[in-house]
Amino acid sequence: MVRALRMNPLKYLAGYPPELLAQVQRLVDDGRLHAHLAKRYPDGHEVRSDKALYDYVLAQKNEHLRNSEPLAKVLYDNKLHVVQQALGTHTTAVRVQGQKLKTKREIRVASLFKQAPEPFLRMIVVHELAHLRHREHDKKFYSLCESMEPDYHQLEFDARLWLLAQELPPPASPSAAD
Ligand SMILES: [Zn+2]
């Protein structure tokens, strides 16, 4: 069976080395990407509500960034879809309170991460927490991510693969063999 792929499967992976992209392309072409991810990341999580997400984020923050400014809001956002957004947003909402401007930190995580393996949720949260200290995706930013989660780079790559897998047709059931 030939499964036609109209999308560009590598659109989430810009900037990664070509050899790596070739491996991903093979996994996609062979219909093995879902299985590849499921094997490496078998466990989901129970962080399903905004309240649960708030607690989850706060626990990570208290462990790694205790002295950073408090978070005003933490929530799942079902309007975040594309990968730049799915990797989370870091908004600094400015609200006028009387005469003075008050900055409030918010963390929004794309709702599709409710279904993600736990390590990918953790990666997103680490990413967003790192933005409390560093606005840009620069060296300092990524080294803070790594100090919170030593596997950060691998997890970010695999989370991108997972996002890609969400857009592929579901894997065929292995029934033809018997
Ligand atoms: Zn970012």
PDB file of C-alpha atoms and ligand atoms in Angstrom:
ATOM      1  CA  MET A   1       0.000   0.000   0.000  1.00  0.00           C
ATOM      2  CA  VAL A   2       1.261   3.429  -0.866  1.00  0.00           C
ATOM      3  CA  ARG A   3       0.357   6.120   1.533  1.00  0.00           C
ATOM      4  CA  ALA A   4       0.572   9.506  -0.089  1.00  0.00           C
ATOM      5  CA  LEU A   5       1.921  12.239   2.077  1.00  0.00           C
ATOM      6  CA  ARG A   6       0.959  15.649   0.901  1.00  0.00           C
ATOM      7  CA  MET A   7       2.327  17.605   3.797  1.00  0.00           C
ATOM      8  CA  ASN A   8       5.955  18.429   4.245  1.00  0.00           C
ATOM      9  CA  PRO A   9       6.743  16.150   7.154  1.00  0.00           C
ATOM     10  CA  LEU A  10       9.841  18.050   8.080  1.00  0.00           C
ATOM     11  CA  LYS A  11       8.252  21.435   8.541  1.00  0.00           C
ATOM     12  CA  TYR A  12       8.592  21.190  12.321  1.00  0.00           C
ATOM     13  CA  LEU A  13      12.256  20.317  12.108  1.00  0.00           C
ATOM     14  CA  ALA A  14      13.861  23.236  10.327  1.00  0.00           C
ATOM     15  CA  GLY A  15      17.429  23.738  11.415  1.00  0.00           C
ATOM     16  CA  TYR A  16      18.177  20.142  12.404  1.00  0.00           C
ATOM     17  CA  PRO A  17      20.994  18.305  10.588  1.00  0.00           C
ATOM     18  CA  PRO A  18      20.118  16.708   7.217  1.00  0.00           C
ATOM     19  CA  GLU A  19      21.157  13.183   8.326  1.00  0.00           C
ATOM     20  CA  LEU A  20      18.694  13.404  11.175  1.00  0.00           C
ATOM     21  CA  LEU A  21      15.979  14.673   8.859  1.00  0.00           C
ATOM     22  CA  ALA A  22      16.639  11.783   6.481  1.00  0.00           C
ATOM     23  CA  GLN A  23      16.074   9.340   9.349  1.00  0.00           C
ATOM     24  CA  VAL A  24      12.820  11.053  10.236  1.00  0.00           C
ATOM     25  CA  GLN A  25      11.723  10.985   6.615  1.00  0.00           C
ATOM     26  CA  ARG A  26      12.326   7.213   6.557  1.00  0.00           C
ATOM     27  CA  LEU A  27      10.268   6.717   9.710  1.00  0.00           C
ATOM     28  CA  VAL A  28       7.444   8.715   8.159  1.00  0.00           C
ATOM     29  CA  ASP A  29       7.652   6.946   4.793  1.00  0.00           C
ATOM     30  CA  ASP A  30       7.627   3.529   6.451  1.00  0.00           C
ATOM     31  CA  GLY A  31       4.702   4.456   8.691  1.00  0.00           C
ATOM     32  CA  ARG A  32       6.817   3.789  11.762  1.00  0.00           C
ATOM     33  CA  LEU A  33       6.874   7.204  13.432  1.00  0.00           C
ATOM     34  CA  HIS A  34       3.984   6.543  15.839  1.00  0.00           C
ATOM     35  CA  ALA A  35       5.487   3.233  16.930  1.00  0.00           C
ATOM     36  CA  HIS A  36       8.929   4.769  17.286  1.00  0.00           C
ATOM     37  CA  LEU A  37       7.582   7.425  19.656  1.00  0.00           C
ATOM     38  CA  ALA A  38       5.220   5.127  21.553  1.00  0.00           C
ATOM     39  CA  LYS A  39       8.078   2.789  22.323  1.00  0.00           C
ATOM     40  CA  ARG A  40      10.313   5.511  23.672  1.00  0.00           C
ATOM     41  CA  TYR A  41       7.612   7.499  25.427  1.00  0.00           C
ATOM     42  CA  PRO A  42       4.969   5.079  26.678  1.00  0.00           C
ATOM     43  CA  ASP A  43       3.663   7.173  29.567  1.00  0.00           C
ATOM     44  CA  GLY A  44       1.062   9.899  29.401  1.00  0.00           C
ATOM     45  CA  HIS A  45       0.164  12.143  32.286  1.00  0.00           C
ATOM     46  CA  GLU A  46      -2.803  13.229  34.354  1.00  0.00           C
ATOM     47  CA  VAL A  47      -2.243  16.958  34.060  1.00  0.00           C
ATOM     48  CA  ARG A  48      -5.550  17.566  32.307  1.00  0.00           C
ATOM     49  CA  SER A  49      -7.014  20.709  33.821  1.00  0.00           C
ATOM     50  CA  ASP A  50      -5.726  24.255  34.124  1.00  0.00           C
ATOM     51  CA  LYS A  51      -5.602  23.793  37.878  1.00  0.00           C
ATOM     52  CA  ALA A  52      -3.517  20.641  37.524  1.00  0.00           C
ATOM     53  CA  LEU A  53      -1.276  22.434  35.043  1.00  0.00           C
ATOM     54  CA  TYR A  54      -0.823  25.338  37.428  1.00  0.00           C
ATOM     55  CA  ASP A  55       0.240  22.963  40.210  1.00  0.00           C
ATOM     56  CA  TYR A  56       2.557  21.097  37.857  1.00  0.00           C
ATOM     57  CA  VAL A  57       4.227  24.303  36.654  1.00  0.00           C
ATOM     58  CA  LEU A  58       4.511  25.665  40.160  1.00  0.00           C
ATOM     59  CA  ALA A  59       6.194  22.491  41.397  1.00  0.00           C
ATOM     60  CA  GLN A  60       8.788  22.791  38.618  1.00  0.00           C
ATOM     61  CA  LYS A  61       9.246  26.472  39.279  1.00  0.00           C
ATOM     62  CA  ASN A  62       9.746  25.930  42.995  1.00  0.00           C
ATOM     63  CA  GLU A  63      12.307  23.293  42.298  1.00  0.00           C
ATOM     64  CA  HIS A  64      14.370  25.235  39.794  1.00  0.00           C
ATOM     65  CA  LEU A  65      13.486  28.914  39.790  1.00  0.00           C
ATOM     66  CA  ARG A  66      12.251  29.625  43.243  1.00  0.00           C
ATOM     67  CA  ASN A  67      13.308  33.261  43.159  1.00  0.00           C
ATOM     68  CA  SER A  68      11.721  34.207  39.861  1.00  0.00           C
ATOM     69  CA  GLU A  69       8.720  36.430  39.760  1.00  0.00           C
ATOM     70  CA  PRO A  70       5.402  34.790  40.529  1.00  0.00           C
ATOM     71  CA  LEU A  71       3.132  33.505  37.780  1.00  0.00           C
ATOM     72  CA  ALA A  72      -0.181  35.236  37.401  1.00  0.00           C
ATOM     73  CA  LYS A  73      -1.791  32.630  35.203  1.00  0.00           C
ATOM     74  CA  VAL A  74      -1.106  29.155  33.855  1.00  0.00           C
ATOM     75  CA  LEU A  75      -3.484  27.543  31.406  1.00  0.00           C
ATOM     76  CA  TYR A  76      -4.065  25.234  28.482  1.00  0.00           C
ATOM     77  CA  ASP A  77      -4.967  27.140  25.356  1.00  0.00           C
ATOM     78  CA  ASN A  78      -6.816  25.359  22.565  1.00  0.00           C
ATOM     79  CA  LYS A  79      -6.142  28.184  20.143  1.00  0.00           C
ATOM     80  CA  LEU A  80      -2.450  27.342  19.991  1.00  0.00           C
ATOM     81  CA  HIS A  81      -1.873  25.012  17.066  1.00  0.00           C
ATOM     82  CA  VAL A  82       1.210  25.521  15.000  1.00  0.00           C
ATOM     83  CA  VAL A  83       4.516  24.419  16.330  1.00  0.00           C
ATOM     84  CA  GLN A  84       5.958  27.802  17.147  1.00  0.00           C
ATOM     85  CA  GLN A  85       2.906  28.254  19.288  1.00  0.00           C
ATOM     86  CA  ALA A  86       2.701  24.672  20.440  1.00  0.00           C
ATOM     87  CA  LEU A  87       6.092  25.103  21.970  1.00  0.00           C
ATOM     88  CA  GLY A  88       4.288  27.452  24.253  1.00  0.00           C
ATOM     89  CA  THR A  89       4.062  31.154  24.522  1.00  0.00           C
ATOM     90  CA  HIS A  90       5.456  33.451  27.020  1.00  0.00           C
ATOM     91  CA  THR A  91       3.319  36.501  27.290  1.00  0.00           C
ATOM     92  CA  THR A  92       3.891  39.406  29.504  1.00  0.00           C
ATOM     93  CA  ALA A  93       0.474  40.917  29.849  1.00  0.00           C
ATOM     94  CA  VAL A  94       0.528  44.525  30.798  1.00  0.00           C
ATOM     95  CA  ARG A  95      -2.400  45.747  32.775  1.00  0.00           C
ATOM     96  CA  VAL A  96      -3.061  49.243  33.855  1.00  0.00           C
ATOM     97  CA  GLN A  97      -3.766  49.429  37.521  1.00  0.00           C
ATOM     98  CA  GLY A  98      -4.452  52.967  38.541  1.00  0.00           C
ATOM     99  CA  GLN A  99      -1.449  54.956  37.456  1.00  0.00           C
ATOM    100  CA  LYS A 100       1.059  52.207  37.362  1.00  0.00           C
ATOM    101  CA  LEU A 101       1.639  49.544  34.817  1.00  0.00           C
ATOM    102  CA  LYS A 102       1.781  46.098  36.254  1.00  0.00           C
ATOM    103  CA  THR A 103       3.410  43.237  34.437  1.00  0.00           C
ATOM    104  CA  LYS A 104       1.831  39.852  34.834  1.00  0.00           C
ATOM    105  CA  ARG A 105       3.497  36.648  33.787  1.00  0.00           C
ATOM    106  CA  GLU A 106       1.353  34.070  32.043  1.00  0.00           C
ATOM    107  CA  ILE A 107       2.176  30.638  30.732  1.00  0.00           C
ATOM    108  CA  ARG A 108      -0.059  29.093  28.087  1.00  0.00           C
ATOM    109  CA  VAL A 109       0.465  25.562  26.862  1.00  0.00           C
ATOM    110  CA  ALA A 110      -1.235  24.252  23.718  1.00  0.00           C
ATOM    111  CA  SER A 111      -4.130  21.995  24.675  1.00  0.00           C
ATOM    112  CA  LEU A 112      -2.869  19.149  22.501  1.00  0.00           C
ATOM    113  CA  PHE A 113      -0.199  18.595  25.144  1.00  0.00           C
ATOM    114  CA  LYS A 114      -2.914  17.178  27.400  1.00  0.00           C
ATOM    115  CA  GLN A 115      -2.519  14.027  25.289  1.00  0.00           C
ATOM    116  CA  ALA A 116       1.259  14.173  25.051  1.00  0.00           C
ATOM    117  CA  PRO A 117       3.699  11.891  26.825  1.00  0.00           C
ATOM    118  CA  GLU A 118       4.692  13.388  30.151  1.00  0.00           C
ATOM    119  CA  PRO A 119       8.301  14.211  29.154  1.00  0.00           C
ATOM    120  CA  PHE A 120       7.014  16.488  26.376  1.00  0.00           C
ATOM    121  CA  LEU A 121       4.772  18.397  28.760  1.00  0.00           C
ATOM    122  CA  ARG A 122       7.757  18.711  31.081  1.00  0.00           C
ATOM    123  CA  MET A 123       9.893  20.024  28.224  1.00  0.00           C
ATOM    124  CA  ILE A 124       7.314  22.682  27.311  1.00  0.00           C
ATOM    125  CA  VAL A 125       7.034  23.781  30.898  1.00  0.00           C
ATOM    126  CA  VAL A 126      10.812  23.995  31.280  1.00  0.00           C
ATOM    127  CA  HIS A 127      10.920  26.036  28.066  1.00  0.00           C
ATOM    128  CA  GLU A 128       8.325  28.471  29.313  1.00  0.00           C
ATOM    129  CA  LEU A 129       9.843  28.767  32.760  1.00  0.00           C
ATOM    130  CA  ALA A 130      13.225  29.556  31.212  1.00  0.00           C
ATOM    131  CA  HIS A 131      11.567  32.497  29.499  1.00  0.00           C
ATOM    132  CA  LEU A 132      10.923  34.010  32.900  1.00  0.00           C
ATOM    133  CA  ARG A 133      14.647  34.717  32.961  1.00  0.00           C
ATOM    134  CA  HIS A 134      15.550  34.985  29.281  1.00  0.00           C
ATOM    135  CA  ARG A 135      13.316  36.378  26.628  1.00  0.00           C
ATOM    136  CA  GLU A 136      15.204  35.215  23.536  1.00  0.00           C
ATOM    137  CA  HIS A 137      16.098  31.714  22.410  1.00  0.00           C
ATOM    138  CA  ASP A 138      19.772  32.319  22.986  1.00  0.00           C
ATOM    139  CA  LYS A 139      22.618  30.429  24.615  1.00  0.00           C
ATOM    140  CA  LYS A 140      21.727  31.514  28.117  1.00  0.00           C
ATOM    141  CA  PHE A 141      18.162  30.479  27.553  1.00  0.00           C
ATOM    142  CA  TYR A 142      19.053  26.968  26.413  1.00  0.00           C
ATOM    143  CA  SER A 143      21.611  26.431  29.133  1.00  0.00           C
ATOM    144  CA  LEU A 144      18.961  27.302  31.698  1.00  0.00           C
ATOM    145  CA  CYS A 145      16.627  24.788  30.012  1.00  0.00           C
ATOM    146  CA  GLU A 146      19.352  22.175  30.273  1.00  0.00           C
ATOM    147  CA  SER A 147      20.005  22.931  33.909  1.00  0.00           C
ATOM    148  CA  MET A 148      16.330  22.253  34.608  1.00  0.00           C
ATOM    149  CA  GLU A 149      16.090  19.239  32.322  1.00  0.00           C
ATOM    150  CA  PRO A 150      19.395  17.649  31.221  1.00  0.00           C
ATOM    151  CA  ASP A 151      17.644  15.914  28.300  1.00  0.00           C
ATOM    152  CA  TYR A 152      16.084  19.147  27.119  1.00  0.00           C
ATOM    153  CA  HIS A 153      17.393  19.110  23.545  1.00  0.00           C
ATOM    154  CA  GLN A 154      16.466  15.502  22.919  1.00  0.00           C
ATOM    155  CA  LEU A 155      13.023  16.109  24.362  1.00  0.00           C
ATOM    156  CA  GLU A 156      12.442  19.189  22.249  1.00  0.00           C
ATOM    157  CA  PHE A 157      13.394  17.293  19.120  1.00  0.00           C
ATOM    158  CA  ASP A 158      11.194  14.341  20.038  1.00  0.00           C
ATOM    159  CA  ALA A 159       8.318  16.633  20.950  1.00  0.00           C
ATOM    160  CA  ARG A 160       8.573  18.097  17.457  1.00  0.00           C
ATOM    161  CA  LEU A 161       8.435  14.542  16.076  1.00  0.00           C
ATOM    162  CA  TRP A 162       5.383  13.907  18.200  1.00  0.00           C
ATOM    163  CA  LEU A 163       3.680  17.036  16.850  1.00  0.00           C
ATOM    164  CA  LEU A 164       4.475  15.841  13.362  1.00  0.00           C
ATOM    165  CA  ALA A 165       3.028  12.400  14.171  1.00  0.00           C
ATOM    166  CA  GLN A 166      -0.224  14.028  15.297  1.00  0.00           C
ATOM    167  CA  GLU A 167      -0.726  15.242  11.733  1.00  0.00           C
ATOM    168  CA  LEU A 168      -0.037  11.919  10.042  1.00  0.00           C
ATOM    169  CA  PRO A 169      -2.712   9.312   9.376  1.00  0.00           C
ATOM    170  CA  PRO A 170      -3.068   6.942  12.333  1.00  0.00           C
ATOM    171  CA  PRO A 171      -0.862   3.849  12.050  1.00  0.00           C
ATOM    172  CA  ALA A 172      -2.395   0.909  10.164  1.00  0.00           C
ATOM    173  CA  SER A 173      -3.440  -1.960  12.418  1.00  0.00           C
ATOM    174  CA  PRO A 174      -1.052  -4.919  12.163  1.00  0.00           C
ATOM    175  CA  SER A 175      -3.739  -7.376  11.034  1.00  0.00           C
ATOM    176  CA  ALA A 176      -2.698  -8.334   7.521  1.00  0.00           C
ATOM    177  CA  ALA A 177      -0.003 -10.732   8.736  1.00  0.00           C
ATOM    178  CA  ASP A 178      -2.322 -13.395  10.163  1.00  0.00           C
TER     179      ASP A 178
HETATM  180 ZN    ZN B   1      10.274  30.150  23.458  1.00  0.00          ZN
END
